[in-house]
Amino acid sequence: MRLLHTSDWHLGQTLHNFERGYEHQRFLDWLLDTLVAEQVDVLLVAGDVFDNANPSAASQKQLYVFLQQARARLPALQLVVVAGNHDSAGRLEAPGPLLAAHGTHVIGHLLRGDDGQIDLERLLLPLTGSDGQVQAWCLAVPFLRPGDVPKLPAGDTQDAYLGGIALLYRQLTDLALARRQPGQAIIAMGHCHMVGGEMSNDSERRIVIGGTEMLPSGIFDTSIAYAALGHLHKAQAVGGQERIRYCGSPIPLSFAEVNYRHQVLCLDIDGEQLREVRAIAVPRAVPLLRVPATPAPINEVLEQLAALDVPDAPAEAQPFLEVRVRLDAPEPGLRTRIETALDGKSVRLAKIETSSAARGSAPENMTLDQLGQLQPDDIFRRLYQQKYAKEAPPELLSALAELLLPGA
């Protein structure tokens, strides 16, 4: 049996207010061709299908057109989609009965019966191979919030949330072991942060999860052939275990990923065991540029921008550009000077990153003129990174309010 592990599509995501529907469509088109070329039996999508809980009609259409095309090109293909923390579980599941009739299983949240017990049967999905026979069982677990997990037995001293998640996977694994026949594998899915999981240095979209919410790899029993995870945007094997993997996001979600190669994971299951995991690189539809590579004085930056040579491209395919300037003093009209240097060039100025060699780029060290040269999301990101979100002086917060809501 061959499966393709993907996650964190984030359909509808914008990059500094630029729409990215073109890039997502290019990824989905490529994914369709890859499914056919690799003759995949099962496509796994491990959460964060959409970028927010209220996706646009265009983003939803992208998803459902893709699902329809995938089944049309591979009639025997099964698709398993679980919700991530960015998704609305109810919205994702709403067309579930219709999708299930066409081989797509969507699990957004856990359901409980009248007795308050979690419906485990709903989370255990049989996976069939090209011969139509069941070859594996999938523990389709979505992103779990504290209210979702089963309660621990009285007297259990474990953390209620972490222990509850471990108990849920244990219950599902036991059910799968009881259900499977010899030669059938067990596959787990999850959208979570594992102990030792490495974030993508994505300072603009940092996933904030305290260490107490990280899950140990021991929640995946040794009988589980493969755990397909989502949530962390960097592809990696958890704790060096090839059978417990994040595949990462398929497109760059910030300029921190300029040099990162995105991928999906193709895995072959032989009987009850994982035989091979193979990374397939996802082509980047739109380049991300950082000029210069490291922050430099404005005159050097302007020279490099003037010399920037990029081929003409349609608006939706033009590279995104982050300009990195080191300021030792306020620079009035900075954005205008940069835009003038870029006049006529086929790029989209997405971000101006400023820093100070003398004082650093923390907001509490910046003048109002320097703050005024930043985009609002840059300001809040810097505040958060420097841990000033709760400790910022009132005058700084007033200045931020004036920048964001002039005259308010």
PDB file of N, CA, C and O in Angstrom, residues 135-167:
ATOM      1  N   GLN A 135      -6.099  -3.082   3.894  1.00  0.00           N
ATOM      2  CA  GLN A 135      -4.680  -3.347   4.132  1.00  0.00           C
ATOM      3  C   GLN A 135      -4.148  -2.603   5.354  1.00  0.00           C
ATOM      4  O   GLN A 135      -3.038  -2.871   5.803  1.00  0.00           O
ATOM      5  N   ALA A 136      -4.927  -1.650   5.866  1.00  0.00           N
ATOM      6  CA  ALA A 136      -4.469  -0.899   7.039  1.00  0.00           C
ATOM      7  C   ALA A 136      -5.665  -0.278   7.735  1.00  0.00           C
ATOM      8  O   ALA A 136      -6.764  -0.189   7.173  1.00  0.00           O
ATOM      9  N   TRP A 137      -5.422   0.154   8.984  1.00  0.00           N
ATOM     10  CA  TRP A 137      -6.429   0.869   9.766  1.00  0.00           C
ATOM     11  C   TRP A 137      -5.836   2.201  10.198  1.00  0.00           C
ATOM     12  O   TRP A 137      -4.689   2.262  10.639  1.00  0.00           O
ATOM     13  N   CYS A 138      -6.628   3.252  10.070  1.00  0.00           N
ATOM     14  CA  CYS A 138      -6.149   4.607  10.345  1.00  0.00           C
ATOM     15  C   CYS A 138      -6.817   5.169  11.591  1.00  0.00           C
ATOM     16  O   CYS A 138      -8.056   5.186  11.695  1.00  0.00           O
ATOM     17  N   LEU A 139      -6.000   5.612  12.548  1.00  0.00           N
ATOM     18  CA  LEU A 139      -6.495   6.332  13.711  1.00  0.00           C
ATOM     19  C   LEU A 139      -6.560   7.805  13.321  1.00  0.00           C
ATOM     20  O   LEU A 139      -5.551   8.515  13.366  1.00  0.00           O
ATOM     21  N   ALA A 140      -7.720   8.273  12.908  1.00  0.00           N
ATOM     22  CA  ALA A 140      -7.876   9.625  12.360  1.00  0.00           C
ATOM     23  C   ALA A 140      -8.213  10.597  13.488  1.00  0.00           C
ATOM     24  O   ALA A 140      -9.386  10.867  13.777  1.00  0.00           O
ATOM     25  N   VAL A 141      -7.196  11.138  14.122  1.00  0.00           N
ATOM     26  CA  VAL A 141      -7.371  12.007  15.284  1.00  0.00           C
ATOM     27  C   VAL A 141      -7.108  13.455  14.894  1.00  0.00           C
ATOM     28  O   VAL A 141      -6.008  13.785  14.435  1.00  0.00           O
ATOM     29  N   PRO A 142      -8.086  14.344  15.071  1.00  0.00           N
ATOM     30  CA  PRO A 142      -7.894  15.764  14.747  1.00  0.00           C
ATOM     31  C   PRO A 142      -7.170  16.485  15.880  1.00  0.00           C
ATOM     32  O   PRO A 142      -6.775  15.869  16.877  1.00  0.00           O
ATOM     33  N   PHE A 143      -7.000  17.793  15.719  1.00  0.00           N
ATOM     34  CA  PHE A 143      -6.441  18.620  16.798  1.00  0.00           C
ATOM     35  C   PHE A 143      -7.344  18.514  18.018  1.00  0.00           C
ATOM     36  O   PHE A 143      -8.567  18.628  17.915  1.00  0.00           O
ATOM     37  N   LEU A 144      -6.736  18.275  19.165  1.00  0.00           N
ATOM     38  CA  LEU A 144      -7.497  18.034  20.387  1.00  0.00           C
ATOM     39  C   LEU A 144      -7.343  19.191  21.361  1.00  0.00           C
ATOM     40  O   LEU A 144      -6.219  19.614  21.655  1.00  0.00           O
ATOM     41  N   ARG A 145      -8.469  19.658  21.855  1.00  0.00           N
ATOM     42  CA  ARG A 145      -8.478  20.669  22.909  1.00  0.00           C
ATOM     43  C   ARG A 145      -8.776  19.980  24.239  1.00  0.00           C
ATOM     44  O   ARG A 145      -9.247  18.837  24.253  1.00  0.00           O
ATOM     45  N   PRO A 146      -8.491  20.649  25.350  1.00  0.00           N
ATOM     46  CA  PRO A 146      -8.666  19.983  26.654  1.00  0.00           C
ATOM     47  C   PRO A 146     -10.037  19.349  26.856  1.00  0.00           C
ATOM     48  O   PRO A 146     -10.149  18.285  27.475  1.00  0.00           O
ATOM     49  N   GLY A 147     -11.099  19.975  26.336  1.00  0.00           N
ATOM     50  CA  GLY A 147     -12.433  19.422  26.523  1.00  0.00           C
ATOM     51  C   GLY A 147     -12.721  18.204  25.672  1.00  0.00           C
ATOM     52  O   GLY A 147     -13.747  17.540  25.858  1.00  0.00           O
ATOM     53  N   ASP A 148     -11.822  17.906  24.708  1.00  0.00           N
ATOM     54  CA  ASP A 148     -12.055  16.784  23.798  1.00  0.00           C
ATOM     55  C   ASP A 148     -11.619  15.450  24.368  1.00  0.00           C
ATOM     56  O   ASP A 148     -12.160  14.404  23.998  1.00  0.00           O
ATOM     57  N   VAL A 149     -10.620  15.458  25.220  1.00  0.00           N
ATOM     58  CA  VAL A 149      -9.956  14.210  25.583  1.00  0.00           C
ATOM     59  C   VAL A 149     -10.736  13.456  26.661  1.00  0.00           C
ATOM     60  O   VAL A 149     -11.475  14.064  27.448  1.00  0.00           O
ATOM     61  N   PRO A 150     -10.576  12.129  26.716  1.00  0.00           N
ATOM     62  CA  PRO A 150     -11.268  11.359  27.759  1.00  0.00           C
ATOM     63  C   PRO A 150     -10.698  11.666  29.132  1.00  0.00           C
ATOM     64  O   PRO A 150      -9.529  12.040  29.277  1.00  0.00           O
ATOM     65  N   LYS A 151     -11.541  11.511  30.135  1.00  0.00           N
ATOM     66  CA  LYS A 151     -11.100  11.748  31.504  1.00  0.00           C
ATOM     67  C   LYS A 151     -10.280  10.562  32.001  1.00  0.00           C
ATOM     68  O   LYS A 151     -10.576   9.413  31.697  1.00  0.00           O
ATOM     69  N   LEU A 152      -9.249  10.868  32.769  1.00  0.00           N
ATOM     70  CA  LEU A 152      -8.411   9.811  33.332  1.00  0.00           C
ATOM     71  C   LEU A 152      -9.120   9.130  34.497  1.00  0.00           C
ATOM     72  O   LEU A 152      -9.979   9.737  35.153  1.00  0.00           O
ATOM     73  N   PRO A 153      -8.766   7.908  34.752  1.00  0.00           N
ATOM     74  CA  PRO A 153      -9.375   7.203  35.897  1.00  0.00           C
ATOM     75  C   PRO A 153      -9.074   7.939  37.207  1.00  0.00           C
ATOM     76  O   PRO A 153      -8.063   8.629  37.331  1.00  0.00           O
ATOM     77  N   ALA A 154      -9.957   7.799  38.160  1.00  0.00           N
ATOM     78  CA  ALA A 154      -9.762   8.425  39.467  1.00  0.00           C
ATOM     79  C   ALA A 154      -8.442   7.972  40.074  1.00  0.00           C
ATOM     80  O   ALA A 154      -8.093   6.794  40.020  1.00  0.00           O
ATOM     81  N   GLY A 155      -7.708   8.934  40.604  1.00  0.00           N
ATOM     82  CA  GLY A 155      -6.431   8.619  41.223  1.00  0.00           C
ATOM     83  C   GLY A 155      -5.242   8.714  40.295  1.00  0.00           C
ATOM     84  O   GLY A 155      -4.095   8.669  40.752  1.00  0.00           O
ATOM     85  N   ASP A 156      -5.490   8.845  38.980  1.00  0.00           N
ATOM     86  CA  ASP A 156      -4.385   8.994  38.032  1.00  0.00           C
ATOM     87  C   ASP A 156      -3.780  10.372  38.209  1.00  0.00           C
ATOM     88  O   ASP A 156      -4.484  11.382  38.159  1.00  0.00           O
ATOM     89  N   THR A 157      -2.468  10.444  38.388  1.00  0.00           N
ATOM     90  CA  THR A 157      -1.803  11.710  38.690  1.00  0.00           C
ATOM     91  C   THR A 157      -1.218  12.388  37.456  1.00  0.00           C
ATOM     92  O   THR A 157      -0.553  13.423  37.571  1.00  0.00           O
ATOM     93  N   GLN A 158      -1.432  11.848  36.278  1.00  0.00           N
ATOM     94  CA  GLN A 158      -0.918  12.472  35.059  1.00  0.00           C
ATOM     95  C   GLN A 158      -1.613  13.800  34.801  1.00  0.00           C
ATOM     96  O   GLN A 158      -2.718  14.057  35.296  1.00  0.00           O
ATOM     97  N   ASP A 159      -0.969  14.640  33.993  1.00  0.00           N
ATOM     98  CA  ASP A 159      -1.627  15.842  33.502  1.00  0.00           C
ATOM     99  C   ASP A 159      -2.889  15.430  32.752  1.00  0.00           C
ATOM    100  O   ASP A 159      -2.866  14.531  31.901  1.00  0.00           O
ATOM    101  N   ALA A 160      -4.014  16.092  33.062  1.00  0.00           N
ATOM    102  CA  ALA A 160      -5.306  15.675  32.509  1.00  0.00           C
ATOM    103  C   ALA A 160      -5.327  15.740  30.987  1.00  0.00           C
ATOM    104  O   ALA A 160      -5.917  14.872  30.323  1.00  0.00           O
ATOM    105  N   TYR A 161      -4.681  16.762  30.420  1.00  0.00           N
ATOM    106  CA  TYR A 161      -4.701  16.937  28.964  1.00  0.00           C
ATOM    107  C   TYR A 161      -3.772  15.937  28.278  1.00  0.00           C
ATOM    108  O   TYR A 161      -4.186  15.174  27.399  1.00  0.00           O
ATOM    109  N   LEU A 162      -2.507  15.918  28.691  1.00  0.00           N
ATOM    110  CA  LEU A 162      -1.553  15.002  28.067  1.00  0.00           C
ATOM    111  C   LEU A 162      -1.945  13.554  28.319  1.00  0.00           C
ATOM    112  O   LEU A 162      -1.891  12.714  27.409  1.00  0.00           O
ATOM    113  N   GLY A 163      -2.349  13.261  29.549  1.00  0.00           N
ATOM    114  CA  GLY A 163      -2.767  11.904  29.861  1.00  0.00           C
ATOM    115  C   GLY A 163      -4.016  11.498  29.098  1.00  0.00           C
ATOM    116  O   GLY A 163      -4.158  10.349  28.683  1.00  0.00           O
ATOM    117  N   GLY A 164      -4.915  12.469  28.903  1.00  0.00           N
ATOM    118  CA  GLY A 164      -6.136  12.183  28.147  1.00  0.00           C
ATOM    119  C   GLY A 164      -5.851  11.868  26.695  1.00  0.00           C
ATOM    120  O   GLY A 164      -6.469  10.967  26.102  1.00  0.00           O
ATOM    121  N   ILE A 165      -4.913  12.601  26.099  1.00  0.00           N
ATOM    122  CA  ILE A 165      -4.540  12.320  24.700  1.00  0.00           C
ATOM    123  C   ILE A 165      -3.912  10.942  24.590  1.00  0.00           C
ATOM    124  O   ILE A 165      -4.235  10.155  23.690  1.00  0.00           O
ATOM    125  N   ALA A 166      -2.997  10.641  25.514  1.00  0.00           N
ATOM    126  CA  ALA A 166      -2.359   9.322  25.502  1.00  0.00           C
ATOM    127  C   ALA A 166      -3.391   8.214  25.659  1.00  0.00           C
ATOM    128  O   ALA A 166      -3.316   7.173  24.988  1.00  0.00           O
ATOM    129  N   LEU A 167      -4.377   8.444  26.536  1.00  0.00           N
ATOM    130  CA  LEU A 167      -5.426   7.449  26.742  1.00  0.00           C
ATOM    131  C   LEU A 167      -6.251   7.256  25.480  1.00  0.00           C
ATOM    132  O   LEU A 167      -6.597   6.116  25.110  1.00  0.00           O
TER     133      LEU A 167
END
